[in-house]
PDB file of C-alpha atoms and ligand atoms in Angstrom:
ATOM      1  CA  MET A1116    -112.608  23.343  -8.438  1.00 95.00           C
ATOM      2  CA  VAL A1117    -111.685  20.450  -6.150  1.00 98.00           C
ATOM      3  CA  VAL A1118    -109.847  21.268  -2.805  1.00 98.00           C
ATOM      4  CA  VAL A1119    -108.077  18.582  -0.815  1.00 98.00           C
ATOM      5  CA  LEU A1120    -106.477  18.940   2.601  1.00 99.00           C
ATOM      6  CA  GLY A1121    -103.523  16.310   3.086  1.00 99.00           C
ATOM      7  CA  VAL A1122    -102.007  15.382   6.490  1.00 99.00           C
ATOM      8  CA  GLU A1123     -98.379  13.956   6.627  1.00 98.00           C
ATOM      9  CA  SER A1124     -96.732  12.406   9.846  1.00 98.00           C
ATOM     10  CA  THR A1125     -94.676   9.526   8.629  1.00 97.00           C
ATOM     11  CA  ALA A1126     -91.436  10.400  10.278  1.00 95.00           C
ATOM     12  CA  HIS A1127     -90.158  13.679  11.744  1.00 93.00           C
ATOM     13  CA  THR A1128     -92.540  16.213  10.087  1.00 96.00           C
ATOM     14  CA  PHE A1129     -96.104  16.763  10.903  1.00 98.00           C
ATOM     15  CA  GLY A1130     -97.596  18.637   8.018  1.00 98.00           C
ATOM     16  CA  VAL A1131    -100.836  19.898   6.751  1.00 99.00           C
ATOM     17  CA  GLY A1132    -101.054  20.950   3.067  1.00 99.00           C
ATOM     18  CA  ILE A1133    -104.142  22.226   1.005  1.00 99.00           C
ATOM     19  CA  VAL A1134    -104.221  22.055  -2.725  1.00 98.00           C
ATOM     20  CA  SER A1135    -106.594  22.724  -5.565  1.00 98.00           C
ATOM     21  CA  ASP A1136    -106.793  20.979  -8.918  1.00 97.00           C
ATOM     22  CA  GLU A1137    -105.622  24.110 -11.071  1.00 95.00           C
ATOM     23  CA  PRO A1138    -103.135  22.941  -9.618  1.00 95.00           C
ATOM     24  CA  LYS A1139    -102.411  25.439  -6.895  1.00 97.00           C
ATOM     25  CA  ILE A1140    -100.828  25.199  -3.469  1.00 98.00           C
ATOM     26  CA  LEU A1141    -103.209  26.920  -1.016  1.00 98.00           C
ATOM     27  CA  ALA A1142    -101.564  26.121   2.182  1.00 98.00           C
ATOM     28  CA  ASP A1143     -98.393  24.570   3.598  1.00 98.00           C
ATOM     29  CA  ALA A1144     -97.986  24.440   7.353  1.00 98.00           C
ATOM     30  CA  ARG A1145     -95.397  22.144   9.174  1.00 98.00           C
ATOM     31  CA  PHE A1146     -93.917  21.226  12.451  1.00 98.00           C
ATOM     32  CA  SER A1147     -90.724  19.393  12.386  1.00 94.00           C
ATOM     33  CA  TYR A1148     -89.526  17.292  15.444  1.00 93.00           C
ATOM     34  CA  VAL A1149     -85.895  17.809  16.121  1.00 87.00           C
ATOM     35  CA  PRO A1150     -84.493  15.142  18.517  1.00 84.00           C
ATOM     36  CA  GLU A1151     -82.050  16.288  21.245  1.00 78.00           C
ATOM     37  CA  ARG A1152     -79.674  13.585  20.456  1.00 75.00           C
ATOM     38  CA  GLY A1153     -79.427  10.686  18.069  1.00 74.00           C
ATOM     39  CA  GLY A1154     -81.879   9.686  15.416  1.00 77.00           C
ATOM     40  CA  ILE A1155     -85.655   9.975  15.463  1.00 84.00           C
ATOM     41  CA  HIS A1156     -87.356   8.736  18.663  1.00 93.00           C
ATOM     42  CA  PRO A1157     -90.724   7.643  17.133  1.00 95.00           C
ATOM     43  CA  ARG A1158     -92.897   7.848  20.421  1.00 96.00           C
ATOM     44  CA  GLU A1159     -91.228  11.124  21.157  1.00 96.00           C
ATOM     45  CA  ALA A1160     -91.960  12.471  17.830  1.00 96.00           C
ATOM     46  CA  ALA A1161     -95.531  11.164  17.948  1.00 98.00           C
ATOM     47  CA  ASP A1162     -95.972  12.927  21.487  1.00 98.00           C
ATOM     48  CA  ARG A1163     -94.597  16.195  19.904  1.00 97.00           C
ATOM     49  CA  PHE A1164     -96.997  15.834  16.855  1.00 98.00           C
ATOM     50  CA  VAL A1165    -100.103  15.431  19.222  1.00 98.00           C
ATOM     51  CA  ARG A1166     -99.178  18.644  21.000  1.00 98.00           C
ATOM     52  CA  ASN A1167     -98.589  20.692  17.804  1.00 98.00           C
ATOM     53  CA  ALA A1168    -101.345  19.003  15.460  1.00 98.00           C
ATOM     54  CA  SER A1169    -104.160  21.368  16.122  1.00 98.00           C
ATOM     55  CA  ARG A1170    -102.019  24.434  15.757  1.00 98.00           C
ATOM     56  CA  VAL A1171    -100.453  23.157  12.331  1.00 98.00           C
ATOM     57  CA  LEU A1172    -104.182  22.424  11.127  1.00 98.00           C
ATOM     58  CA  ARG A1173    -105.226  25.934  12.188  1.00 98.00           C
ATOM     59  CA  GLU A1174    -102.355  27.608  10.593  1.00 98.00           C
ATOM     60  CA  ALA A1175    -102.886  25.691   7.185  1.00 98.00           C
ATOM     61  CA  LEU A1176    -106.695  26.480   7.168  1.00 98.00           C
ATOM     62  CA  ASP A1177    -105.826  30.249   7.871  1.00 98.00           C
ATOM     63  CA  GLN A1178    -103.326  30.472   5.169  1.00 98.00           C
ATOM     64  CA  ALA A1179    -105.784  29.083   2.655  1.00 98.00           C
ATOM     65  CA  GLY A1180    -108.744  31.095   4.009  1.00 98.00           C
ATOM     66  CA  LEU A1181    -110.853  28.111   4.194  1.00 98.00           C
ATOM     67  CA  ALA A1182    -113.094  25.975   6.811  1.00 98.00           C
ATOM     68  CA  VAL A1183    -112.700  22.439   6.885  1.00 98.00           C
ATOM     69  CA  GLU A1184    -116.289  22.525   5.512  1.00 98.00           C
ATOM     70  CA  SER A1185    -115.112  23.817   2.211  1.00 97.00           C
ATOM     71  CA  VAL A1186    -112.722  21.144   1.416  1.00 98.00           C
ATOM     72  CA  ASP A1187    -113.847  18.337  -0.873  1.00 98.00           C
ATOM     73  CA  ALA A1188    -111.741  15.470   0.785  1.00 98.00           C
ATOM     74  CA  VAL A1189    -109.239  14.603   3.462  1.00 99.00           C
ATOM     75  CA  ALA A1190    -106.032  12.747   2.469  1.00 99.00           C
ATOM     76  CA  VAL A1191    -103.542  11.080   4.767  1.00 99.00           C
ATOM     77  CA  ALA A1192    -100.225   9.391   4.464  1.00 98.00           C
ATOM     78  CA  LEU A1193    -100.935   6.044   5.900  1.00 98.00           C
ATOM     79  CA  GLY A1194     -97.450   4.577   5.203  1.00 97.00           C
ATOM     80  CA  PRO A1195     -94.638   3.820   5.044  1.00 97.00           C
ATOM     81  CA  GLY A1196     -93.125   5.104   8.181  1.00 96.00           C
ATOM     82  CA  MET A1197     -92.945   4.957  11.775  1.00 96.00           C
ATOM     83  CA  GLY A1198     -95.872   3.454  13.622  1.00 98.00           C
ATOM     84  CA  PRO A1199     -96.314   5.998  16.538  1.00 98.00           C
ATOM     85  CA  CYS A1200     -95.861   8.900  14.071  1.00 98.00           C
ATOM     86  CA  LEU A1201     -98.251   7.589  11.496  1.00 98.00           C
ATOM     87  CA  ARG A1202    -101.038   6.984  14.053  1.00 98.00           C
ATOM     88  CA  VAL A1203    -101.079  10.819  15.031  1.00 98.00           C
ATOM     89  CA  GLY A1204    -101.785  11.784  11.294  1.00 98.00           C
ATOM     90  CA  ALA A1205    -104.200   9.041  10.788  1.00 98.00           C
ATOM     91  CA  THR A1206    -106.105   9.912  13.952  1.00 98.00           C
ATOM     92  CA  VAL A1207    -106.301  13.628  12.969  1.00 98.00           C
ATOM     93  CA  ALA A1208    -107.468  12.819   9.412  1.00 98.00           C
ATOM     94  CA  ARG A1209    -110.067  10.184  10.367  1.00 98.00           C
ATOM     95  CA  ALA A1210    -111.614  12.540  13.017  1.00 98.00           C
ATOM     96  CA  LEU A1211    -111.817  15.289  10.431  1.00 98.00           C
ATOM     97  CA  ALA A1212    -113.343  13.029   7.830  1.00 98.00           C
ATOM     98  CA  SER A1213    -115.853  11.464  10.195  1.00 98.00           C
ATOM     99  CA  TYR A1214    -116.810  14.792  11.945  1.00 98.00           C
ATOM    100  CA  TYR A1215    -117.299  16.839   8.902  1.00 98.00           C
ATOM    101  CA  GLY A1216    -118.592  13.997   6.491  1.00 98.00           C
ATOM    102  CA  LYS A1217    -115.606  14.195   4.177  1.00 98.00           C
ATOM    103  CA  PRO A1218    -114.333  11.601   2.090  1.00 98.00           C
ATOM    104  CA  LEU A1219    -111.079  10.071   3.339  1.00 98.00           C
ATOM    105  CA  VAL A1220    -108.184   9.221   0.806  1.00 98.00           C
ATOM    106  CA  PRO A1221    -105.440   6.879   1.724  1.00 98.00           C
ATOM    107  CA  VAL A1222    -102.168   8.092   0.262  1.00 98.00           C
ATOM    108  CA  ASN A1223     -98.728   6.401   0.030  1.00 98.00           C
ATOM    109  CA  HIS A1224     -95.940   8.639   1.235  1.00 98.00           C
ATOM    110  CA  ALA A1225     -93.481   7.232  -1.221  1.00 97.00           C
ATOM    111  CA  VAL A1226     -95.776   7.623  -4.227  1.00 98.00           C
ATOM    112  CA  ALA A1227     -96.471  11.333  -2.887  1.00 98.00           C
ATOM    113  CA  HIS A1228     -92.789  12.114  -3.015  1.00 98.00           C
ATOM    114  CA  VAL A1229     -92.826  11.141  -6.770  1.00 98.00           C
ATOM    115  CA  GLU A1230     -96.062  13.026  -7.566  1.00 98.00           C
ATOM    116  CA  ILE A1231     -95.106  16.282  -6.043  1.00 98.00           C
ATOM    117  CA  GLY A1232     -91.909  16.104  -7.928  1.00 98.00           C
ATOM    118  CA  ARG A1233     -93.598  15.411 -11.504  1.00 98.00           C
ATOM    119  CA  MET A1234     -96.086  18.240 -10.460  1.00 97.00           C
ATOM    120  CA  LEU A1235     -93.565  20.831  -9.761  1.00 98.00           C
ATOM    121  CA  THR A1236     -90.906  20.105 -12.392  1.00 98.00           C
ATOM    122  CA  GLY A1237     -93.318  19.047 -15.145  1.00 97.00           C
ATOM    123  CA  ALA A1238     -91.674  15.714 -15.698  1.00 98.00           C
ATOM    124  CA  ALA A1239     -93.959  13.499 -17.694  1.00 95.00           C
ATOM    125  CA  ASP A1240     -92.476   9.871 -17.624  1.00 95.00           C
ATOM    126  CA  PRO A1241     -89.181   9.988 -15.834  1.00 98.00           C
ATOM    127  CA  LEU A1242     -86.948   7.404 -14.184  1.00 98.00           C
ATOM    128  CA  VAL A1243     -87.257   8.483 -10.298  1.00 98.00           C
ATOM    129  CA  VAL A1244     -84.344   8.381  -7.991  1.00 98.00           C
ATOM    130  CA  TYR A1245     -86.137   8.472  -4.595  1.00 97.00           C
ATOM    131  CA  ILE A1246     -83.543   9.247  -1.876  1.00 97.00           C
ATOM    132  CA  SER A1247     -84.328  10.085   1.559  1.00 93.00           C
ATOM    133  CA  GLY A1248     -83.648   9.142   5.280  1.00 89.00           C
ATOM    134  CA  GLY A1249     -85.870   6.086   5.072  1.00 89.00           C
ATOM    135  CA  ASN A1250     -85.948   5.205   1.347  1.00 92.00           C
ATOM    136  CA  THR A1251     -83.591   4.675  -1.454  1.00 96.00           C
ATOM    137  CA  ALA A1252     -85.165   3.424  -4.695  1.00 97.00           C
ATOM    138  CA  ILE A1253     -84.923   3.698  -8.525  1.00 97.00           C
ATOM    139  CA  VAL A1254     -88.432   3.922  -9.594  1.00 97.00           C
ATOM    140  CA  ALA A1255     -90.440   4.068 -12.868  1.00 97.00           C
ATOM    141  CA  LYS A1256     -94.085   3.736 -14.095  1.00 95.00           C
ATOM    142  CA  HIS A1257     -94.701   0.451 -15.821  1.00 92.00           C
ATOM    143  CA  GLY A1258     -98.306  -0.132 -16.641  1.00 91.00           C
ATOM    144  CA  SER A1259    -100.594   0.810 -13.788  1.00 94.00           C
ATOM    145  CA  ARG A1260     -97.939   1.128 -11.089  1.00 97.00           C
ATOM    146  CA  TYR A1261     -94.722   2.505 -10.181  1.00 97.00           C
ATOM    147  CA  ARG A1262     -92.157  -0.402 -10.229  1.00 97.00           C
ATOM    148  CA  VAL A1263     -88.865  -0.603  -8.297  1.00 97.00           C
ATOM    149  CA  PHE A1264     -85.853  -0.904 -10.587  1.00 96.00           C
ATOM    150  CA  GLY A1265     -83.376  -1.044  -7.750  1.00 97.00           C
ATOM    151  CA  GLU A1266     -83.220  -0.211  -3.961  1.00 96.00           C
ATOM    152  CA  THR A1267     -81.033  -0.340  -0.984  1.00 97.00           C
ATOM    153  CA  LEU A1268     -80.695  -3.785   0.589  1.00 96.00           C
ATOM    154  CA  ASP A1269     -79.958  -2.355   3.970  1.00 97.00           C
ATOM    155  CA  VAL A1270     -80.035   1.100   5.260  1.00 96.00           C
ATOM    156  CA  ALA A1271     -81.198   4.156   3.202  1.00 95.00           C
ATOM    157  CA  LEU A1272     -78.928   6.740   1.800  1.00 96.00           C
ATOM    158  CA  GLY A1273     -79.989   9.560   3.753  1.00 93.00           C
ATOM    159  CA  ASN A1274     -79.879   7.372   7.081  1.00 92.00           C
ATOM    160  CA  PHE A1275     -76.283   6.257   6.084  1.00 95.00           C
ATOM    161  CA  MET A1276     -75.156   9.961   6.002  1.00 94.00           C
ATOM    162  CA  ASP A1277     -76.980  10.933   9.071  1.00 90.00           C
ATOM    163  CA  THR A1278     -75.293   8.159  10.952  1.00 92.00           C
ATOM    164  CA  LEU A1279     -71.869   8.736   9.502  1.00 95.00           C
ATOM    165  CA  VAL A1280     -71.847  12.337  10.384  1.00 92.00           C
ATOM    166  CA  ARG A1281     -73.107  11.726  13.761  1.00 89.00           C
ATOM    167  CA  GLU A1282     -70.538   8.984  14.491  1.00 93.00           C
ATOM    168  CA  LEU A1283     -67.706  11.194  13.161  1.00 93.00           C
ATOM    169  CA  GLY A1284     -68.874  13.794  15.638  1.00 89.00           C
ATOM    170  CA  LEU A1285     -69.203  16.257  12.849  1.00 86.00           C
ATOM    171  CA  ALA A1286     -72.687  17.461  13.468  1.00 68.00           C
ATOM    172  CA  PRO A1287     -74.278  18.864  16.634  1.00 62.00           C
ATOM    173  CA  PRO A1288     -76.331  16.037  17.973  1.00 56.00           C
ATOM    174  CA  TYR A1289     -79.514  17.756  16.947  1.00 50.00           C
ATOM    175  CA  VAL A1290     -78.824  17.766  13.170  1.00 53.00           C
ATOM    176  CA  VAL A1291     -81.225  15.565  11.653  1.00 51.00           C
ATOM    177  CA  SER A1292     -79.939  15.725   7.887  1.00 67.00           C
ATOM    178  CA  GLY A1293     -76.378  14.678   7.328  1.00 79.00           C
ATOM    179  CA  VAL A1294     -76.343  15.916   3.728  1.00 84.00           C
ATOM    180  CA  HIS A1295     -74.949  19.153   4.090  1.00 85.00           C
ATOM    181  CA  ALA A1296     -72.499  18.175   6.922  1.00 88.00           C
ATOM    182  CA  LEU A1297     -70.901  15.550   4.748  1.00 91.00           C
ATOM    183  CA  ASP A1298     -70.653  17.691   1.894  1.00 88.00           C
ATOM    184  CA  ARG A1299     -68.674  20.456   4.049  1.00 88.00           C
ATOM    185  CA  CYS A1300     -66.516  17.876   5.499  1.00 91.00           C
ATOM    186  CA  ALA A1301     -65.781  16.117   2.281  1.00 94.00           C
ATOM    187  CA  GLU A1302     -63.933  19.406   0.922  1.00 92.00           C
ATOM    188  CA  GLY A1303     -60.369  18.803   0.380  1.00 93.00           C
ATOM    189  CA  GLY A1304     -60.690  15.075   1.035  1.00 97.00           C
ATOM    190  CA  ARG A1305     -58.734  12.456  -0.924  1.00 97.00           C
ATOM    191  CA  PHE A1306     -59.914   9.087  -1.988  1.00 97.00           C
ATOM    192  CA  ILE A1307     -59.141   6.034   0.396  1.00 97.00           C
ATOM    193  CA  GLU A1308     -60.097   2.476  -0.361  1.00 97.00           C
ATOM    194  CA  LEU A1309     -63.592   1.846   0.906  1.00 98.00           C
ATOM    195  CA  PRO A1310     -66.058  -1.083  -0.191  1.00 97.00           C
ATOM    196  CA  TYR A1311     -68.201  -0.245  -3.275  1.00 97.00           C
ATOM    197  CA  VAL A1312     -71.178  -2.685  -3.189  1.00 96.00           C
ATOM    198  CA  VAL A1313     -73.690  -3.014  -5.981  1.00 97.00           C
ATOM    199  CA  LYS A1314     -75.718  -6.331  -6.112  1.00 97.00           C
ATOM    200  CA  GLY A1315     -77.550  -6.482  -9.510  1.00 95.00           C
ATOM    201  CA  GLN A1316     -79.715  -3.396  -9.397  1.00 96.00           C
ATOM    202  CA  ASP A1317     -79.479  -2.888  -5.684  1.00 97.00           C
ATOM    203  CA  THR A1318     -77.328  -0.805  -3.424  1.00 97.00           C
ATOM    204  CA  SER A1319     -75.744  -1.334   0.030  1.00 97.00           C
ATOM    205  CA  TYR A1320     -74.476   1.061   2.595  1.00 98.00           C
ATOM    206  CA  SER A1321     -74.214  -0.644   5.885  1.00 97.00           C
ATOM    207  CA  GLY A1322     -70.883  -2.309   5.073  1.00 97.00           C
ATOM    208  CA  LEU A1323     -69.536   1.054   3.828  1.00 98.00           C
ATOM    209  CA  LEU A1324     -70.672   2.555   7.030  1.00 98.00           C
ATOM    210  CA  THR A1325     -68.958   0.063   9.138  1.00 98.00           C
ATOM    211  CA  ALA A1326     -65.690   0.464   6.797  1.00 98.00           C
ATOM    212  CA  ALA A1327     -65.666   4.158   6.894  1.00 98.00           C
ATOM    213  CA  LEU A1328     -66.064   4.368  10.682  1.00 98.00           C
ATOM    214  CA  ARG A1329     -63.074   1.722  11.245  1.00 98.00           C
ATOM    215  CA  ALA A1330     -60.913   3.519   8.873  1.00 98.00           C
ATOM    216  CA  TYR A1331     -61.492   6.815  10.731  1.00 98.00           C
ATOM    217  CA  ARG A1332     -60.938   5.093  14.203  1.00 97.00           C
ATOM    218  CA  SER A1333     -57.599   3.511  12.600  1.00 97.00           C
ATOM    219  CA  GLY A1334     -56.295   6.975  11.953  1.00 97.00           C
ATOM    220  CA  ALA A1335     -57.740   8.084   8.425  1.00 97.00           C
ATOM    221  CA  ARG A1336     -58.278  11.806   7.987  1.00 97.00           C
ATOM    222  CA  VAL A1337     -61.856  12.619   8.545  1.00 96.00           C
ATOM    223  CA  GLU A1338     -62.032  14.546   5.300  1.00 96.00           C
ATOM    224  CA  ASP A1339     -60.731  11.639   3.344  1.00 98.00           C
ATOM    225  CA  VAL A1340     -63.463   9.451   5.049  1.00 98.00           C
ATOM    226  CA  CYS A1341     -66.178  11.686   4.128  1.00 97.00           C
ATOM    227  CA  PHE A1342     -65.020  12.169   0.723  1.00 97.00           C
ATOM    228  CA  SER A1343     -64.549   8.582  -0.063  1.00 98.00           C
ATOM    229  CA  ALA A1344     -67.742   7.370   1.614  1.00 98.00           C
ATOM    230  CA  ARG A1345     -69.792  10.000  -0.301  1.00 96.00           C
ATOM    231  CA  GLU A1346     -68.299   9.395  -3.653  1.00 97.00           C
ATOM    232  CA  ILE A1347     -68.800   5.744  -3.398  1.00 98.00           C
ATOM    233  CA  ALA A1348     -72.355   5.989  -2.042  1.00 98.00           C
ATOM    234  CA  TYR A1349     -73.314   8.473  -4.849  1.00 97.00           C
ATOM    235  CA  SER A1350     -71.556   6.671  -7.561  1.00 97.00           C
ATOM    236  CA  SER A1351     -73.264   3.327  -6.653  1.00 97.00           C
ATOM    237  CA  LEU A1352     -76.575   5.055  -6.948  1.00 97.00           C
ATOM    238  CA  VAL A1353     -75.666   6.698 -10.295  1.00 97.00           C
ATOM    239  CA  GLU A1354     -74.553   3.400 -11.678  1.00 97.00           C
ATOM    240  CA  VAL A1355     -77.928   1.559 -11.075  1.00 97.00           C
ATOM    241  CA  ALA A1356     -79.905   4.535 -12.026  1.00 97.00           C
ATOM    242  CA  GLU A1357     -77.815   4.571 -15.455  1.00 97.00           C
ATOM    243  CA  ARG A1358     -78.633   1.004 -16.031  1.00 96.00           C
ATOM    244  CA  GLY A1359     -82.273   1.389 -15.253  1.00 96.00           C
ATOM    245  CA  LEU A1360     -82.244   4.080 -17.739  1.00 96.00           C
ATOM    246  CA  ALA A1361     -80.752   1.942 -20.406  1.00 94.00           C
ATOM    247  CA  GLN A1362     -83.003  -0.766 -19.640  1.00 93.00           C
ATOM    248  CA  LEU A1363     -86.326   1.203 -19.685  1.00 95.00           C
ATOM    249  CA  GLY A1364     -85.396   3.674 -22.450  1.00 94.00           C
ATOM    250  CA  LYS A1365     -86.430   6.652 -20.369  1.00 95.00           C
ATOM    251  CA  THR A1366     -85.291  10.014 -21.532  1.00 96.00           C
ATOM    252  CA  GLU A1367     -85.920  12.000 -18.221  1.00 97.00           C
ATOM    253  CA  VAL A1368     -84.611  11.496 -14.697  1.00 98.00           C
ATOM    254  CA  LEU A1369     -86.432  12.817 -11.694  1.00 98.00           C
ATOM    255  CA  LEU A1370     -84.664  13.295  -8.161  1.00 98.00           C
ATOM    256  CA  VAL A1371     -87.024  13.224  -5.242  1.00 98.00           C
ATOM    257  CA  GLY A1372     -86.729  12.988  -1.412  1.00 95.00           C
ATOM    258  CA  GLY A1373     -84.572  14.769   1.094  1.00 91.00           C
ATOM    259  CA  VAL A1374     -81.173  13.703  -0.348  1.00 93.00           C
ATOM    260  CA  ALA A1375     -82.145  15.436  -3.487  1.00 93.00           C
ATOM    261  CA  ALA A1376     -81.030  18.712  -1.852  1.00 87.00           C
ATOM    262  CA  SER A1377     -77.399  17.517  -1.981  1.00 90.00           C
ATOM    263  CA  ARG A1378     -75.737  19.875  -4.472  1.00 90.00           C
ATOM    264  CA  HIS A1379     -73.065  17.288  -5.057  1.00 93.00           C
ATOM    265  CA  LEU A1380     -75.359  14.530  -5.851  1.00 95.00           C
ATOM    266  CA  VAL A1381     -77.194  16.886  -8.338  1.00 96.00           C
ATOM    267  CA  GLU A1382     -73.996  17.420 -10.017  1.00 96.00           C
ATOM    268  CA  LYS A1383     -73.340  13.786 -10.515  1.00 97.00           C
ATOM    269  CA  PHE A1384     -76.731  13.490 -12.145  1.00 98.00           C
ATOM    270  CA  GLU A1385     -76.241  16.568 -14.153  1.00 98.00           C
ATOM    271  CA  ALA A1386     -73.076  14.801 -15.736  1.00 98.00           C
ATOM    272  CA  LEU A1387     -74.886  11.621 -16.349  1.00 97.00           C
ATOM    273  CA  ALA A1388     -77.783  13.576 -17.887  1.00 97.00           C
ATOM    274  CA  GLU A1389     -75.449  15.467 -20.311  1.00 97.00           C
ATOM    275  CA  TYR A1390     -73.502  12.301 -21.229  1.00 95.00           C
ATOM    276  CA  ARG A1391     -76.771  10.285 -22.068  1.00 95.00           C
ATOM    277  CA  GLY A1392     -78.746  13.427 -23.493  1.00 96.00           C
ATOM    278  CA  LEU A1393     -81.391  13.272 -20.796  1.00 96.00           C
ATOM    279  CA  LYS A1394     -83.434  15.771 -19.306  1.00 98.00           C
ATOM    280  CA  LEU A1395     -82.742  16.078 -15.492  1.00 98.00           C
ATOM    281  CA  HIS A1396     -85.616  17.271 -13.117  1.00 98.00           C
ATOM    282  CA  VAL A1397     -84.950  18.001  -9.378  1.00 98.00           C
ATOM    283  CA  VAL A1398     -87.678  18.637  -6.877  1.00 97.00           C
ATOM    284  CA  PRO A1399     -87.273  22.046  -5.254  1.00 96.00           C
ATOM    285  CA  PRO A1400     -85.424  21.647  -1.822  1.00 92.00           C
ATOM    286  CA  LYS A1401     -88.766  22.862  -0.105  1.00 94.00           C
ATOM    287  CA  TYR A1402     -90.642  19.926  -1.237  1.00 96.00           C
ATOM    288  CA  ALA A1403     -87.777  17.434  -1.177  1.00 94.00           C
ATOM    289  CA  VAL A1404     -88.479  16.891   2.324  1.00 93.00           C
ATOM    290  CA  ASP A1405     -91.579  15.660   3.960  1.00 96.00           C
ATOM    291  CA  ASN A1406     -94.571  18.020   3.786  1.00 98.00           C
ATOM    292  CA  GLY A1407     -98.426  18.021   3.898  1.00 98.00           C
ATOM    293  CA  VAL A1408     -98.609  19.419   0.347  1.00 98.00           C
ATOM    294  CA  MET A1409     -97.368  16.297  -1.377  1.00 98.00           C
ATOM    295  CA  ILE A1410    -100.194  14.303   0.421  1.00 99.00           C
ATOM    296  CA  ALA A1411    -102.745  16.718  -0.526  1.00 99.00           C
ATOM    297  CA  TRP A1412    -101.628  16.668  -4.097  1.00 98.00           C
ATOM    298  CA  THR A1413    -101.448  13.037  -4.370  1.00 98.00           C
ATOM    299  CA  GLY A1414    -104.802  12.560  -2.582  1.00 98.00           C
ATOM    300  CA  LEU A1415    -106.314  14.985  -5.083  1.00 98.00           C
ATOM    301  CA  LEU A1416    -105.242  12.676  -7.705  1.00 98.00           C
ATOM    302  CA  LEU A1417    -106.416   9.535  -6.244  1.00 98.00           C
ATOM    303  CA  PHE A1418    -109.670  11.147  -5.257  1.00 98.00           C
ATOM    304  CA  LYS A1419    -110.538  12.171  -8.676  1.00 98.00           C
ATOM    305  CA  HIS A1420    -110.103   8.552  -9.748  1.00 97.00           C
ATOM    306  CA  GLY A1421    -112.595   7.612  -6.980  1.00 98.00           C
ATOM    307  CA  VAL A1422    -109.944   6.267  -4.292  1.00 98.00           C
ATOM    308  CA  THR A1423    -111.396   6.632  -0.821  1.00 98.00           C
ATOM    309  CA  VAL A1424    -111.532   4.603   2.321  1.00 98.00           C
ATOM    310  CA  GLU A1425    -113.930   4.363   5.434  1.00 98.00           C
ATOM    311  CA  PRO A1426    -112.359   5.978   8.381  1.00 97.00           C
ATOM    312  CA  GLU A1427    -112.831   2.999  10.553  1.00 96.00           C
ATOM    313  CA  LYS A1428    -110.758   0.838   7.919  1.00 97.00           C
ATOM    314  CA  ALA A1429    -107.943   3.334   7.525  1.00 97.00           C
ATOM    315  CA  ALA A1430    -105.221   1.583   9.417  1.00 97.00           C
ATOM    316  CA  VAL A1431    -101.622   2.620   9.046  1.00 98.00           C
ATOM    317  CA  ARG A1432     -99.201   0.494   7.087  1.00 98.00           C
ATOM    318  CA  GLN A1433     -95.544   0.802   8.313  1.00 97.00           C
ATOM    319  CA  ARG A1434     -94.155  -1.049   5.397  1.00 96.00           C
ATOM    320  CA  TRP A1435     -96.578  -0.105   2.580  1.00 97.00           C
ATOM    321  CA  ARG A1436     -94.388  -0.474  -0.634  1.00 95.00           C
ATOM    322  CA  LEU A1437     -95.138   1.919  -3.525  1.00 95.00           C
ATOM    323  CA  ASP A1438     -95.337  -0.745  -6.007  1.00 96.00           C
ATOM    324  CA  SER A1439     -98.261  -2.170  -4.326  1.00 96.00           C
ATOM    325  CA  VAL A1440    -100.289   1.055  -5.278  1.00 97.00           C
ATOM    326  CA  ASP A1441    -102.368   1.359  -8.242  1.00 96.00           C
ATOM    327  CA  VAL A1442    -101.975   4.666 -10.130  1.00 96.00           C
ATOM    328  CA  TYR A1443    -104.522   5.636 -12.537  1.00 94.00           C
ATOM    329  CA  TRP A1444    -103.216   8.637 -14.218  1.00 93.00           C
TER     330      TRP A1444
HETATM  331 FE1  LIG B2463     -90.269  11.149   3.065  1.00 78.10          FE
END
């Protein structure tokens, strides 16, 4: 049996997960940073990570009933993400690997979102819709890599929704995820004209955000603004996903990332799946958000294919794209 410990710290969550190749999740410990106001403040998040890291690590080892000595490798998310946050996880993982003489496995956070989704849902070769606070991408395996078949040209879908609900004053300032706040506000809303932008296979949300806030400030009803902004944002995503499916001939769709927790978005994809005769997979909400388990699991896949890095060369990569990572499975 191979056991891997994984460390996640790309944004607001410091997580440590431990998995075995059965596959089995042996531990899942997390600390989530909640900003007092506004969005994530990277240095503040990193500072909180530093203060909670050893407790989270201890909790994970206790859950698994293991000592660091008995894991086979240490995996770490080296990117993409926020520099100060990433460096905390990288420092913890490099120290563990060096001190205990364990192989260190570099994991791309975006690939890990896809792999935990595949592992938990059993999706074999899906078109992946990866939607979170920091990413919006239509992804599919082609050859030995995941390729991007459409992405946002500006802000990510989750970031768009978080900012919108915050600017509309709908959420208490400490709410990180705008998904549920927007769903609640959109109830009873009617459609108003807002810009729908798809360029080729790419979506765009910054113009929609500006127009939605302008409409609200000019007197539009808040539920109409929420309803219309959500409909347009989700519809543009479904449009590019559908075209990607047609181009690639995939028969499965997999939703991963924090926005996959939106019931309304899932319903839109359920309709698409029924219409096109596809199998729809949705990552469970607990693993839609950032966690250490997905890093441990992807690290285990990489480790089994001999991918390791020397601790002194394990630098963080804030803009590490998932289509630059070789996947051997
Ligand atoms: Fe993420």
